[in-house]
Coordinates of C-alpha atoms in Angstrom, one line a residue:
Chain A
M29 CA 0.2 0.1 0.0
S30 CA 1.2 3.6 -0.7
V31 CA -0.3 6.6 0.1
D32 CA -1.2 9.7 -2.8
A33 CA -0.7 13.8 -2.4
A34 CA -4.1 13.6 -0.8
T35 CA -3.9 10.7 1.5
V36 CA -1.0 12.9 3.0
K37 CA -3.2 15.9 3.2
R38 CA -6.2 13.6 5.1
I39 CA -3.7 12.2 7.7
G40 CA -2.0 16.0 8.7
R41 CA -6.0 17.1 9.1
L42 CA -6.8 13.4 11.0
A43 CA -3.3 14.2 13.3
R44 CA -4.1 17.8 13.1
I45 CA -1.0 18.7 11.5
R46 CA -0.7 21.7 9.3
I47 CA 1.1 20.1 6.2
E48 CA 1.7 23.2 3.3
E49 CA 1.7 22.9 0.0
G50 CA 4.8 23.0 -0.4
E51 CA 5.7 20.0 2.1
V52 CA 3.6 17.0 0.6
A53 CA 5.6 15.8 -1.9
K54 CA 8.3 15.0 0.9
Y55 CA 6.1 13.7 3.5
Q56 CA 4.6 11.3 0.6
D57 CA 8.3 10.0 0.0
E58 CA 8.9 9.3 3.3
L59 CA 5.8 7.8 4.8
N60 CA 5.7 5.4 1.6
A61 CA 9.4 4.6 2.1
I62 CA 8.3 3.5 6.0
L63 CA 5.3 1.8 4.9
G64 CA 7.4 0.0 2.0
F65 CA 9.7 -1.2 5.0
V66 CA 6.5 -2.3 7.0
E67 CA 5.3 -4.3 4.2
Q68 CA 6.9 -7.3 5.0
L69 CA 4.6 -8.1 7.9
G70 CA 2.7 -9.2 5.5
E71 CA 4.2 -12.6 4.9
V72 CA 4.1 -13.6 8.5
D73 CA 1.6 -16.5 9.0
V74 CA -0.6 -15.3 11.6
T75 CA -3.7 -17.7 11.7
G76 CA -4.5 -18.4 15.2
V77 CA -2.0 -16.0 16.7
E78 CA -3.7 -13.5 19.2
P79 CA -2.7 -9.9 18.8
M80 CA -0.1 -8.7 21.8
T81 CA -2.5 -6.7 24.0
S82 CA 0.0 -6.9 27.5
V83 CA 3.6 -7.5 27.6
T84 CA 3.9 -9.0 31.0
P85 CA 1.6 -11.5 31.9
M86 CA -0.5 -9.1 34.4
K87 CA -3.9 -8.2 35.0
L88 CA -4.9 -4.4 35.4
R89 CA -4.8 -3.4 38.9
Q90 CA -8.5 -2.3 39.8
R91 CA -9.2 0.0 43.0
E92 CA -12.0 1.1 44.6
D93 CA -14.1 3.7 42.8
K94 CA -13.3 7.1 44.4
V95 CA -11.6 10.6 44.6
T96 CA -7.9 10.4 45.9
D97 CA -6.2 13.3 44.2
G98 CA -6.8 16.6 43.2
G99 CA -8.1 20.2 44.2
Y100 CA -5.4 22.5 42.9
P101 CA -6.9 23.8 40.0
D102 CA -4.2 26.7 40.0
K103 CA -1.6 23.9 39.6
I104 CA -3.4 22.1 36.8
V105 CA -3.5 25.3 34.9
A106 CA 0.2 26.8 35.8
N107 CA 1.7 25.9 32.7
A108 CA -1.6 27.0 30.0
P109 CA -0.2 29.1 27.5
L110 CA -3.6 31.3 28.5
T111 CA -5.9 30.7 31.5
E112 CA -8.6 33.4 33.2
D113 CA -10.0 31.6 36.3
N114 CA -8.8 28.2 36.6
F115 CA -10.3 27.9 32.5
F116 CA -8.0 27.0 30.2
M117 CA -8.9 29.7 27.4
V118 CA -9.5 29.0 24.0
P119 CA -11.0 30.7 20.5
K120 CA -14.8 30.6 20.4
V121 CA -15.9 27.2 19.3
V122 CA -19.7 27.6 19.3
E123 CA -21.6 30.0 18.0
Chain B
M21 CA 43.8 16.1 44.8
T22 CA 42.3 13.6 42.0
D23 CA 39.9 14.5 39.3
L24 CA 36.8 13.7 41.6
T25 CA 34.6 13.4 38.2
R26 CA 37.1 10.7 37.0
L27 CA 35.7 7.9 40.0
T28 CA 33.1 5.5 39.3
L29 CA 30.1 6.2 41.3
A30 CA 30.7 3.3 43.4
A31 CA 34.2 4.6 44.2
A32 CA 32.5 8.1 45.1
R33 CA 30.2 6.5 47.1
A34 CA 33.2 5.0 49.3
G35 CA 35.1 8.3 49.1
L36 CA 32.0 10.2 50.1
K37 CA 31.4 7.1 53.0
A38 CA 34.8 7.5 54.4
K39 CA 35.1 11.5 54.4
E40 CA 37.8 11.4 52.0
F41 CA 35.4 14.4 50.2
T42 CA 32.1 15.8 50.7
S43 CA 29.3 15.4 48.3
S44 CA 29.6 19.5 47.6
E45 CA 32.8 19.3 46.4
L46 CA 32.3 16.4 44.1
T47 CA 29.2 18.6 42.6
G48 CA 31.8 21.2 42.7
A49 CA 33.7 20.0 40.5
Y50 CA 31.0 18.0 38.0
L51 CA 29.0 21.7 38.3
N52 CA 32.9 22.8 36.8
A53 CA 33.4 20.3 34.1
I54 CA 30.1 21.0 32.6
E55 CA 30.9 24.5 32.9
V56 CA 34.2 23.6 30.6
G57 CA 32.7 20.8 28.6
N58 CA 29.2 21.7 27.7
P59 CA 29.5 24.1 25.3
K60 CA 31.3 21.4 23.4
L61 CA 29.2 18.6 23.9
N62 CA 25.9 20.1 24.4
A63 CA 24.8 17.3 26.3
Y64 CA 22.8 19.2 29.2
V65 CA 20.1 21.1 27.5
A66 CA 19.4 22.9 31.5
V67 CA 22.3 23.1 34.5
T68 CA 20.3 22.8 37.8
G69 CA 23.5 24.5 39.7
E70 CA 22.0 25.9 42.7
Q71 CA 19.6 23.1 43.5
A72 CA 22.9 21.1 43.4
Q73 CA 24.7 22.6 45.2
A74 CA 21.6 23.2 48.1
Q75 CA 20.7 19.2 47.8
A76 CA 24.8 18.6 48.0
K77 CA 24.9 20.7 51.6
A78 CA 21.8 18.6 52.3
S79 CA 23.3 15.4 51.9
D80 CA 27.1 16.4 53.3
A81 CA 24.5 17.1 56.7
K82 CA 23.9 13.2 56.7
L83 CA 27.1 11.7 55.6
A84 CA 28.4 14.0 58.3
A85 CA 26.3 12.3 61.1
G86 CA 26.9 8.6 59.5
Q87 CA 23.7 8.5 57.6
G88 CA 22.3 8.7 54.4
G89 CA 20.9 7.0 51.3
P90 CA 22.7 4.4 48.8
L91 CA 22.7 7.1 46.6
E92 CA 24.0 9.8 49.4
G93 CA 25.7 12.9 47.8
I94 CA 26.1 11.3 44.2
P95 CA 25.4 14.0 41.5
L96 CA 23.4 13.0 38.9
G97 CA 22.2 14.2 35.4
I98 CA 18.4 13.1 34.4
K99 CA 17.5 12.9 30.7
D100 CA 15.3 15.6 29.9
L101 CA 12.2 13.3 29.3
F102 CA 11.4 12.8 33.0
G103 CA 9.0 15.2 34.6
T104 CA 11.6 17.5 37.6
K105 CA 9.3 19.3 39.8
G106 CA 10.3 22.9 38.8
V107 CA 13.0 22.4 36.3
H108 CA 12.7 22.3 32.7
T109 CA 10.7 19.1 31.4
Q110 CA 10.7 19.3 27.6
A111 CA 12.0 16.4 26.2
A112 CA 14.0 18.2 24.0
S113 CA 11.1 19.5 21.9
H114 CA 9.3 22.9 21.5
I115 CA 6.1 22.0 21.9
L116 CA 6.8 21.6 25.8
N117 CA 8.4 25.5 25.8
D118 CA 9.3 26.5 29.0
F119 CA 6.9 23.4 30.7
K120 CA 8.4 23.2 33.9
P121 CA 5.9 20.3 35.8
E122 CA 4.3 20.5 39.2
Y123 CA 5.3 16.8 40.2
E124 CA 8.1 14.9 40.3
S125 CA 8.2 11.7 38.3
S126 CA 8.3 8.5 40.3
V127 CA 11.6 7.3 39.2
T128 CA 13.7 10.9 40.0
S129 CA 11.5 10.8 43.5
N130 CA 13.5 7.4 44.7
L131 CA 16.8 9.0 43.3
W132 CA 16.3 11.6 45.4
R133 CA 14.7 9.3 48.3
D134 CA 18.0 8.0 48.2
G135 CA 20.3 10.8 48.6
A136 CA 21.1 11.9 45.6
V137 CA 21.9 15.2 43.5
M138 CA 20.8 16.9 40.3
L139 CA 23.1 18.3 38.1
G140 CA 21.1 19.1 35.1
K141 CA 18.6 17.9 32.3
L142 CA 20.2 15.9 29.7
N143 CA 19.9 16.2 25.9
M144 CA 17.7 14.0 23.9
D145 CA 16.0 13.0 20.7
E146 CA 13.1 15.1 20.6
F147 CA 10.6 12.7 22.6
A148 CA 13.2 10.3 22.3
M149 CA 12.9 9.3 19.0
G150 CA 15.9 9.2 17.2
S151 CA 18.8 6.8 17.1
S152 CA 21.9 10.2 16.5
N153 CA 20.3 12.7 18.6
E154 CA 20.1 14.9 16.1
T155 CA 16.0 15.2 16.5
S156 CA 16.5 17.6 19.6
Y157 CA 15.1 21.1 19.2
Y158 CA 18.5 21.8 21.6
G159 CA 21.1 20.9 19.0
P160 CA 22.8 17.3 18.5
V161 CA 25.0 16.4 21.2
I162 CA 28.8 15.4 20.5
N163 CA 30.2 12.1 21.1
P164 CA 33.3 12.5 23.5
W165 CA 34.9 9.9 21.2
R166 CA 36.3 10.5 18.0
A167 CA 37.9 8.3 15.3
N168 CA 42.1 8.2 15.8
N169 CA 43.3 10.5 14.0
S170 CA 40.0 12.2 13.3
N171 CA 38.6 15.4 14.3
A172 CA 35.3 15.0 12.7
Q173 CA 32.0 15.2 14.9
L174 CA 30.4 11.7 16.0
V175 CA 26.9 10.9 17.2
P176 CA 26.3 9.7 20.9
G177 CA 23.6 7.4 19.5
G178 CA 19.9 8.4 20.5
S179 CA 17.6 8.6 22.4
S180 CA 19.7 9.0 25.1
G181 CA 22.2 10.8 23.5
G182 CA 22.8 13.6 26.0
S183 CA 22.2 10.7 28.7
A184 CA 25.4 8.5 27.3
A185 CA 27.6 11.1 26.2
A186 CA 27.3 13.0 30.0
V187 CA 28.7 9.8 31.8
S188 CA 31.1 9.3 28.8
A189 CA 32.5 12.9 29.3
W190 CA 33.1 13.1 33.3
L191 CA 30.1 15.6 33.5
C192 CA 28.0 13.3 35.9
A193 CA 28.6 10.5 38.0
A194 CA 25.6 8.1 36.3
A195 CA 22.8 9.1 34.3
T196 CA 18.7 8.4 34.0
A197 CA 17.8 7.6 30.5
T198 CA 14.6 5.2 28.5
D199 CA 14.6 3.2 26.5
T200 CA 11.7 2.6 23.5
G201 CA 13.3 0.7 20.7
G202 CA 17.3 0.6 21.9
S203 CA 17.4 4.0 23.6
I204 CA 19.3 3.6 26.4
R205 CA 21.7 0.6 25.1
Q206 CA 22.5 1.9 21.5
P207 CA 24.0 5.3 22.9
A208 CA 25.6 3.5 25.7
A209 CA 27.4 1.0 23.4
L210 CA 28.9 4.1 21.2
T211 CA 30.1 5.9 23.8
G212 CA 31.9 2.8 25.5
T213 CA 29.2 3.1 29.2
V214 CA 27.3 0.4 30.2
G215 CA 23.2 0.7 29.6
I216 CA 20.6 -1.5 30.9
K217 CA 17.0 -1.7 29.7
P218 CA 15.1 -3.5 32.4
T219 CA 12.4 -6.0 32.4
Y220 CA 8.8 -4.1 31.1
G221 CA 7.1 -3.2 34.5
R222 CA 10.2 -2.6 36.3
C223 CA 10.5 1.2 36.8
S224 CA 7.9 3.5 36.5
R225 CA 7.0 5.3 33.8
W226 CA 4.6 7.5 36.2
G227 CA 5.4 11.2 35.5
V228 CA 7.5 9.9 32.5
V229 CA 6.9 11.9 29.2
A230 CA 5.2 9.0 27.0
F231 CA 6.6 8.1 23.6
A232 CA 5.0 4.8 23.2
S233 CA 3.5 3.1 26.5
S234 CA 3.4 -0.2 26.0
L235 CA 7.6 -0.4 25.4
D236 CA 9.1 2.5 27.3
Q237 CA 11.2 1.9 30.4
A238 CA 13.6 4.0 32.1
G239 CA 17.4 2.5 33.3
P240 CA 20.5 4.3 33.8
I241 CA 23.4 5.0 31.4
A242 CA 26.6 4.2 33.7
R243 CA 30.2 3.9 33.6
T244 CA 30.6 0.2 35.1
V245 CA 28.0 -2.8 35.1
E246 CA 28.1 -2.0 38.9
D247 CA 27.1 1.5 38.8
A248 CA 24.7 0.5 36.3
A249 CA 23.0 -1.9 39.0
I250 CA 23.4 0.5 41.8
M251 CA 21.1 2.8 39.7
M252 CA 18.9 -0.2 39.4
T253 CA 18.4 -0.7 42.6
S254 CA 16.8 3.1 43.5
M255 CA 15.3 3.5 40.5
S256 CA 12.9 0.1 40.2
G257 CA 10.1 -0.8 42.4
F258 CA 6.5 -0.7 42.6
D259 CA 4.2 2.5 41.6
P260 CA 0.7 2.1 42.1
K261 CA 0.7 5.5 39.7
D262 CA 1.9 3.7 36.9
S263 CA -1.3 0.6 35.8
T264 CA 2.2 -1.4 34.5
S265 CA 4.4 -1.4 37.1
V266 CA 4.4 -5.0 39.0
D267 CA 4.8 -5.2 42.4
L268 CA 7.6 -7.1 42.9
A269 CA 10.4 -7.1 45.6
V270 CA 13.7 -5.3 44.3
P271 CA 16.5 -7.1 44.6
D272 CA 19.8 -5.4 45.6
F273 CA 21.4 -5.7 42.3
A274 CA 24.5 -5.0 43.4
A275 CA 25.3 -8.0 44.9
A276 CA 24.7 -10.0 41.6
V277 CA 27.3 -8.8 39.9
E278 CA 30.2 -10.8 41.2
R279 CA 28.5 -14.3 40.7
G280 CA 29.9 -14.8 37.8
V281 CA 28.1 -17.0 34.3
K282 CA 29.6 -20.6 35.8
G283 CA 26.9 -23.0 34.5
L284 CA 24.6 -20.7 32.9
V285 CA 23.2 -21.6 29.4
I286 CA 24.1 -18.8 26.8
G287 CA 22.3 -18.7 23.8
I288 CA 23.3 -17.5 20.2
P289 CA 20.9 -16.6 17.4
R290 CA 21.6 -17.3 14.4
E291 CA 19.1 -14.4 13.1
Y292 CA 21.8 -11.5 14.4
R293 CA 24.4 -12.6 12.1
M294 CA 22.5 -10.0 10.0
D295 CA 23.9 -9.8 5.9
G296 CA 27.0 -7.1 5.7
M297 CA 27.3 -7.3 9.0
P298 CA 31.0 -5.4 9.8
A299 CA 33.7 -8.0 10.6
E300 CA 35.0 -6.3 13.4
I301 CA 31.3 -6.8 14.9
E302 CA 31.6 -10.0 14.4
A303 CA 35.3 -11.0 15.7
L304 CA 33.4 -9.1 19.1
W305 CA 30.7 -11.4 19.0
Q306 CA 32.9 -14.3 19.0
Q307 CA 35.7 -13.0 21.6
G308 CA 32.6 -12.4 23.9
I309 CA 31.6 -16.0 23.8
A310 CA 35.1 -17.2 23.9
W311 CA 35.0 -15.0 27.3
L312 CA 31.4 -16.4 28.9
K313 CA 32.6 -20.0 27.9
A314 CA 36.8 -19.7 29.5
E315 CA 34.3 -18.2 32.6
G316 CA 32.1 -21.8 33.0
A317 CA 29.5 -20.8 31.0
T318 CA 27.4 -23.0 27.9
V319 CA 27.3 -21.6 25.0
R320 CA 24.4 -22.5 22.0
D321 CA 23.4 -22.0 19.2
I322 CA 19.2 -20.3 19.2
S323 CA 16.8 -19.5 16.7
L324 CA 14.8 -16.9 17.3
P325 CA 12.7 -17.2 13.7
H326 CA 10.9 -13.7 13.8
T327 CA 14.0 -11.6 14.5
K328 CA 13.7 -10.3 11.1
Y329 CA 10.4 -8.9 11.7
A330 CA 10.6 -6.6 15.0
L331 CA 11.8 -3.2 13.4
P332 CA 9.0 -3.2 10.9
A333 CA 6.8 -4.3 13.8
Y334 CA 8.1 -1.4 16.3
Y335 CA 7.4 0.8 13.3
I336 CA 3.7 0.2 12.9
V337 CA 3.1 -0.5 16.9
A338 CA 5.8 2.6 18.1
P339 CA 4.3 5.5 15.9
A340 CA 0.7 4.4 16.6
E341 CA 1.2 4.2 20.1
A342 CA 3.5 7.9 20.2
S343 CA 0.2 9.4 17.8
S344 CA -1.9 8.7 20.5
N345 CA 0.2 9.8 23.2
L346 CA 0.7 12.9 21.7
A347 CA -2.7 13.8 21.1
R348 CA -1.9 16.1 24.2
Y349 CA 0.0 18.8 22.9
D350 CA -2.6 21.0 21.5
G351 CA -1.4 24.6 22.4
V352 CA -4.0 24.8 25.3
K353 CA -2.6 22.9 28.2
Y354 CA 0.8 23.9 28.2
G355 CA 3.7 24.6 26.0
L356 CA 3.6 26.4 22.9
R357 CA 0.2 27.8 21.3
D358 CA 0.2 29.7 18.1
T359 CA -3.1 31.7 17.2
G360 CA -5.2 31.5 14.2
K361 CA -8.4 32.0 13.2
D362 CA -10.3 29.2 15.3
I363 CA -9.8 26.5 17.3
T364 CA -9.1 23.7 14.4
D365 CA -6.1 26.3 13.1
L366 CA -5.0 26.7 16.6
Y367 CA -4.2 23.1 17.0
E368 CA -2.9 22.4 13.7
L369 CA -0.5 25.3 13.8
T370 CA 0.8 24.7 17.2
R371 CA 1.6 21.3 16.2
A372 CA 2.9 22.0 12.7
H373 CA 5.4 24.7 14.4
G374 CA 6.1 23.2 17.7
F375 CA 7.3 19.2 16.6
G376 CA 9.9 18.7 14.6
R377 CA 10.8 16.9 11.4
E378 CA 11.1 13.3 12.6
V379 CA 7.9 13.8 15.4
K380 CA 5.8 14.4 13.0
R381 CA 6.5 12.0 10.9
R382 CA 6.2 9.5 13.4
I383 CA 2.8 10.7 15.0
M384 CA 1.5 10.7 10.6
I385 CA 2.7 7.2 10.7
G386 CA 0.8 6.3 13.4
T387 CA -2.5 8.2 12.5
Y388 CA -2.1 6.4 9.4
V389 CA -1.9 2.8 10.9
L390 CA -4.4 3.6 13.5
S391 CA -7.1 5.2 10.6
A392 CA -10.2 3.3 9.5
G393 CA -9.9 0.8 6.8
Y394 CA -6.2 0.1 7.5
Y395 CA -5.9 -0.7 11.3
D396 CA -6.2 -4.5 10.6
A397 CA -4.2 -4.8 8.0
Y398 CA -1.2 -2.6 9.5
Y399 CA -1.7 -2.4 13.7
V400 CA -3.9 -5.9 14.6
Q401 CA -1.0 -7.7 11.8
A402 CA 1.8 -6.3 14.0
Q403 CA 0.8 -7.2 17.4
K404 CA 0.1 -10.3 16.2
V405 CA 3.7 -10.7 15.1
R406 CA 5.1 -9.2 18.0
T407 CA 3.0 -12.2 20.2
L408 CA 5.2 -14.5 17.8
I409 CA 8.4 -12.3 18.5
K410 CA 7.7 -12.5 22.3
R411 CA 6.9 -16.2 22.1
D412 CA 10.5 -16.6 20.1
F413 CA 12.3 -16.3 23.7
E414 CA 10.0 -17.9 25.6
I415 CA 10.9 -20.9 23.9
V416 CA 13.9 -20.6 24.4
F417 CA 14.2 -19.7 27.5
N418 CA 11.8 -22.5 28.9
D419 CA 14.4 -24.8 27.1
G420 CA 17.0 -24.0 29.4
V421 CA 18.3 -20.6 28.1
D422 CA 19.5 -18.1 31.0
A423 CA 20.3 -15.4 28.7
I424 CA 20.8 -14.2 24.9
L425 CA 24.4 -13.1 23.7
T426 CA 24.2 -10.4 20.5
P427 CA 25.8 -7.4 19.5
A428 CA 24.2 -4.1 20.5
T429 CA 24.5 -2.4 17.5
P430 CA 25.6 -2.6 13.7
S431 CA 28.6 -0.3 13.7
A432 CA 30.4 2.1 16.0
A433 CA 29.5 6.2 16.1
F434 CA 28.4 7.6 12.8
G435 CA 29.2 11.0 11.4
I436 CA 26.9 14.2 12.6
G437 CA 24.7 14.9 9.4
D438 CA 25.0 11.4 8.0
E439 CA 23.8 12.0 4.2
D440 CA 23.1 8.4 3.7
M441 CA 20.3 8.3 6.6
K442 CA 18.7 11.6 5.9
A443 CA 18.1 11.0 2.8
D444 CA 16.5 7.4 4.1
P445 CA 14.8 7.4 7.5
V446 CA 14.7 3.3 7.3
K447 CA 18.4 3.3 7.2
M448 CA 18.6 5.4 10.4
Y449 CA 16.1 2.7 12.1
L450 CA 18.2 0.2 10.9
N451 CA 20.5 0.9 14.3
D452 CA 18.1 -0.4 16.3
V453 CA 18.0 -3.8 15.0
F454 CA 19.4 -5.8 17.5
T455 CA 17.7 -4.3 20.2
V456 CA 14.3 -3.6 19.3
T457 CA 13.5 -7.3 20.0
V458 CA 13.4 -6.7 24.1
N459 CA 11.2 -4.0 23.9
M460 CA 8.8 -6.0 21.3
A461 CA 8.7 -8.6 24.3
G462 CA 8.9 -6.5 27.2
L463 CA 12.6 -8.2 28.3
P464 CA 15.4 -6.6 30.0
G465 CA 18.6 -5.7 28.4
I466 CA 21.6 -4.7 28.9
A467 CA 24.7 -3.6 26.7
V468 CA 28.3 -3.9 27.8
P469 CA 31.2 -1.9 25.9
A470 CA 33.7 -4.8 24.8
G471 CA 36.0 -3.6 22.2
K472 CA 37.3 -0.9 20.1
D473 CA 36.9 -1.2 16.2
G474 CA 39.8 -0.1 13.6
A475 CA 39.5 3.7 14.0
G476 CA 39.2 3.2 17.6
L477 CA 35.8 4.0 18.4
P478 CA 34.1 1.7 21.4
L479 CA 31.8 -1.2 20.1
G480 CA 29.7 -2.6 22.9
L481 CA 27.7 -6.7 23.1
Q482 CA 24.1 -6.7 24.2
L483 CA 23.0 -9.6 26.8
I484 CA 19.2 -10.4 26.9
G485 CA 17.8 -12.1 29.9
K486 CA 14.7 -13.6 31.3
P487 CA 11.7 -10.8 32.5
F488 CA 12.8 -9.7 36.0
D489 CA 16.4 -11.6 36.0
E490 CA 18.1 -8.5 35.7
E491 CA 20.9 -10.0 38.3
T492 CA 22.2 -12.9 35.8
L493 CA 22.4 -9.8 32.7
F494 CA 24.8 -7.5 35.3
A495 CA 26.8 -10.6 36.2
A496 CA 27.0 -11.8 32.6
G497 CA 27.9 -8.5 31.2
R498 CA 30.4 -7.5 34.7
V499 CA 32.0 -10.7 32.8
I500 CA 32.6 -8.9 29.5
E501 CA 33.5 -5.9 31.1
R502 CA 36.3 -7.3 33.1
S503 CA 37.8 -10.1 30.3
A504 CA 38.1 -7.3 27.9
N505 CA 39.8 -5.1 30.6
I506 CA 39.8 -1.9 28.6
D507 CA 39.9 1.5 29.6
F508 CA 36.9 3.4 28.1
S509 CA 38.0 6.7 28.7
P510 CA 37.9 9.3 25.8
D511 CA 40.6 11.5 24.7
K512 CA 39.8 14.7 26.1
W513 CA 39.2 17.4 23.8
W514 CA 36.8 19.3 24.9

């Protein structure tokens, strides 16, 4: 499988990364080089093989469903580029 | 007075305990070395001198009273991937511009609990994506090693290139690092240092900037096997804040270092004999086999048939996880923010300008392989292949193999700005061909310097162990270190 210019632009949109017109060809070449490299996985017989979900034989731990942390919104927003009253500020999204 | 920065961590610890010198003196010596060396080597992206002096002073008070932890007063460098409270933490990326976390990572908390002193934050490939430390927003790290009769600048490997260079050039006693596909072991091999990636789950990932969560593990880079074992003991441990942290007692790894290899079965995987592998690497591998045999190990040829598929499977799994993990950098919660006409513009422009080229490439690949219609063909197939890679190892370990010996890297350190690698991203990825299987299977792996190539550059061997059997790796690694008996000190030019 290989990607065309339109697909590169679509991936950019999905990934929320602006791809300028002049960058498309280079990305297309690089992505196709990588996809060409991973293509060989298709030759592996995986009949009856389960996809890996955990690399160590463990069950995810569970804990009691209660709040154990928090109560410091000022710390949460301390590194934000723009805040007001401990809210993150973004451009208007709802008209 | 001897140069305190040249002491191993173990020797510095003994000297501090015997009151031959103070942590303030030791820390001062390292800060001076950084001031002189860092402008040339670019290993540190932030130096925390005042904090280091304050920590050293506190350690000196404890040491004077005959108290203190296992790392009391030992100055360390910390990879920029570890969250350090109030201190530069950017994963060497522009998108985390000015980020200073309100928290401390669990691994670094363990180190401070044990008395260590932080010298500063170490350079790395951006978001740990790279094998040469050239993708850092802060510019490449320069390897302290140069080829004989050459002034050409070489890469220290990556992504923990700053950690490896700082340890090798005596800019810290030891360093923290992380390894997703070889990022501890490859730079260790390229700088003549020791690096170990422990079993997945041994070190907490909490507070470490995430790249590929099912592969990422923290570990140390140090000058000797013993130093690495001391660091590993302090860094490890169960952490309820990391759901994949394993609730297992942490052994005193240093106690295993001199255990030897008598009676151990060492596997030699035939699939690691790659086409076009330099004769020097093959010779080093044979030398390693001979050393282990001479010390009483049994060597057995083994097969790990899915080895060649580890790297391509990695380049699906790792970018897929990265594309998800790095979605959080959106210009809203922290770091860089570019403004646009609306919120989509804000996201797209922030991410276009904040991420470097390699990171964007990997996010794009990850987004593609997870997208509708391609998920089964790429991601599910890669995870199935991963099951097979792990099974290969399980079969040989169940057959009685205690550890596996392989080369650590396909070559010695290469030049900065290597044209071949710039032209083809896959060429750079091949650096991790011997190390990446270990991450895919969640196993521990150690790289130990074992020889030098014709140009005088260090080469390493890798030992791969059973899950949670890092102790055998320290023991066998020590046999290689002792048998090689080479001084891996670069000639100081900086």
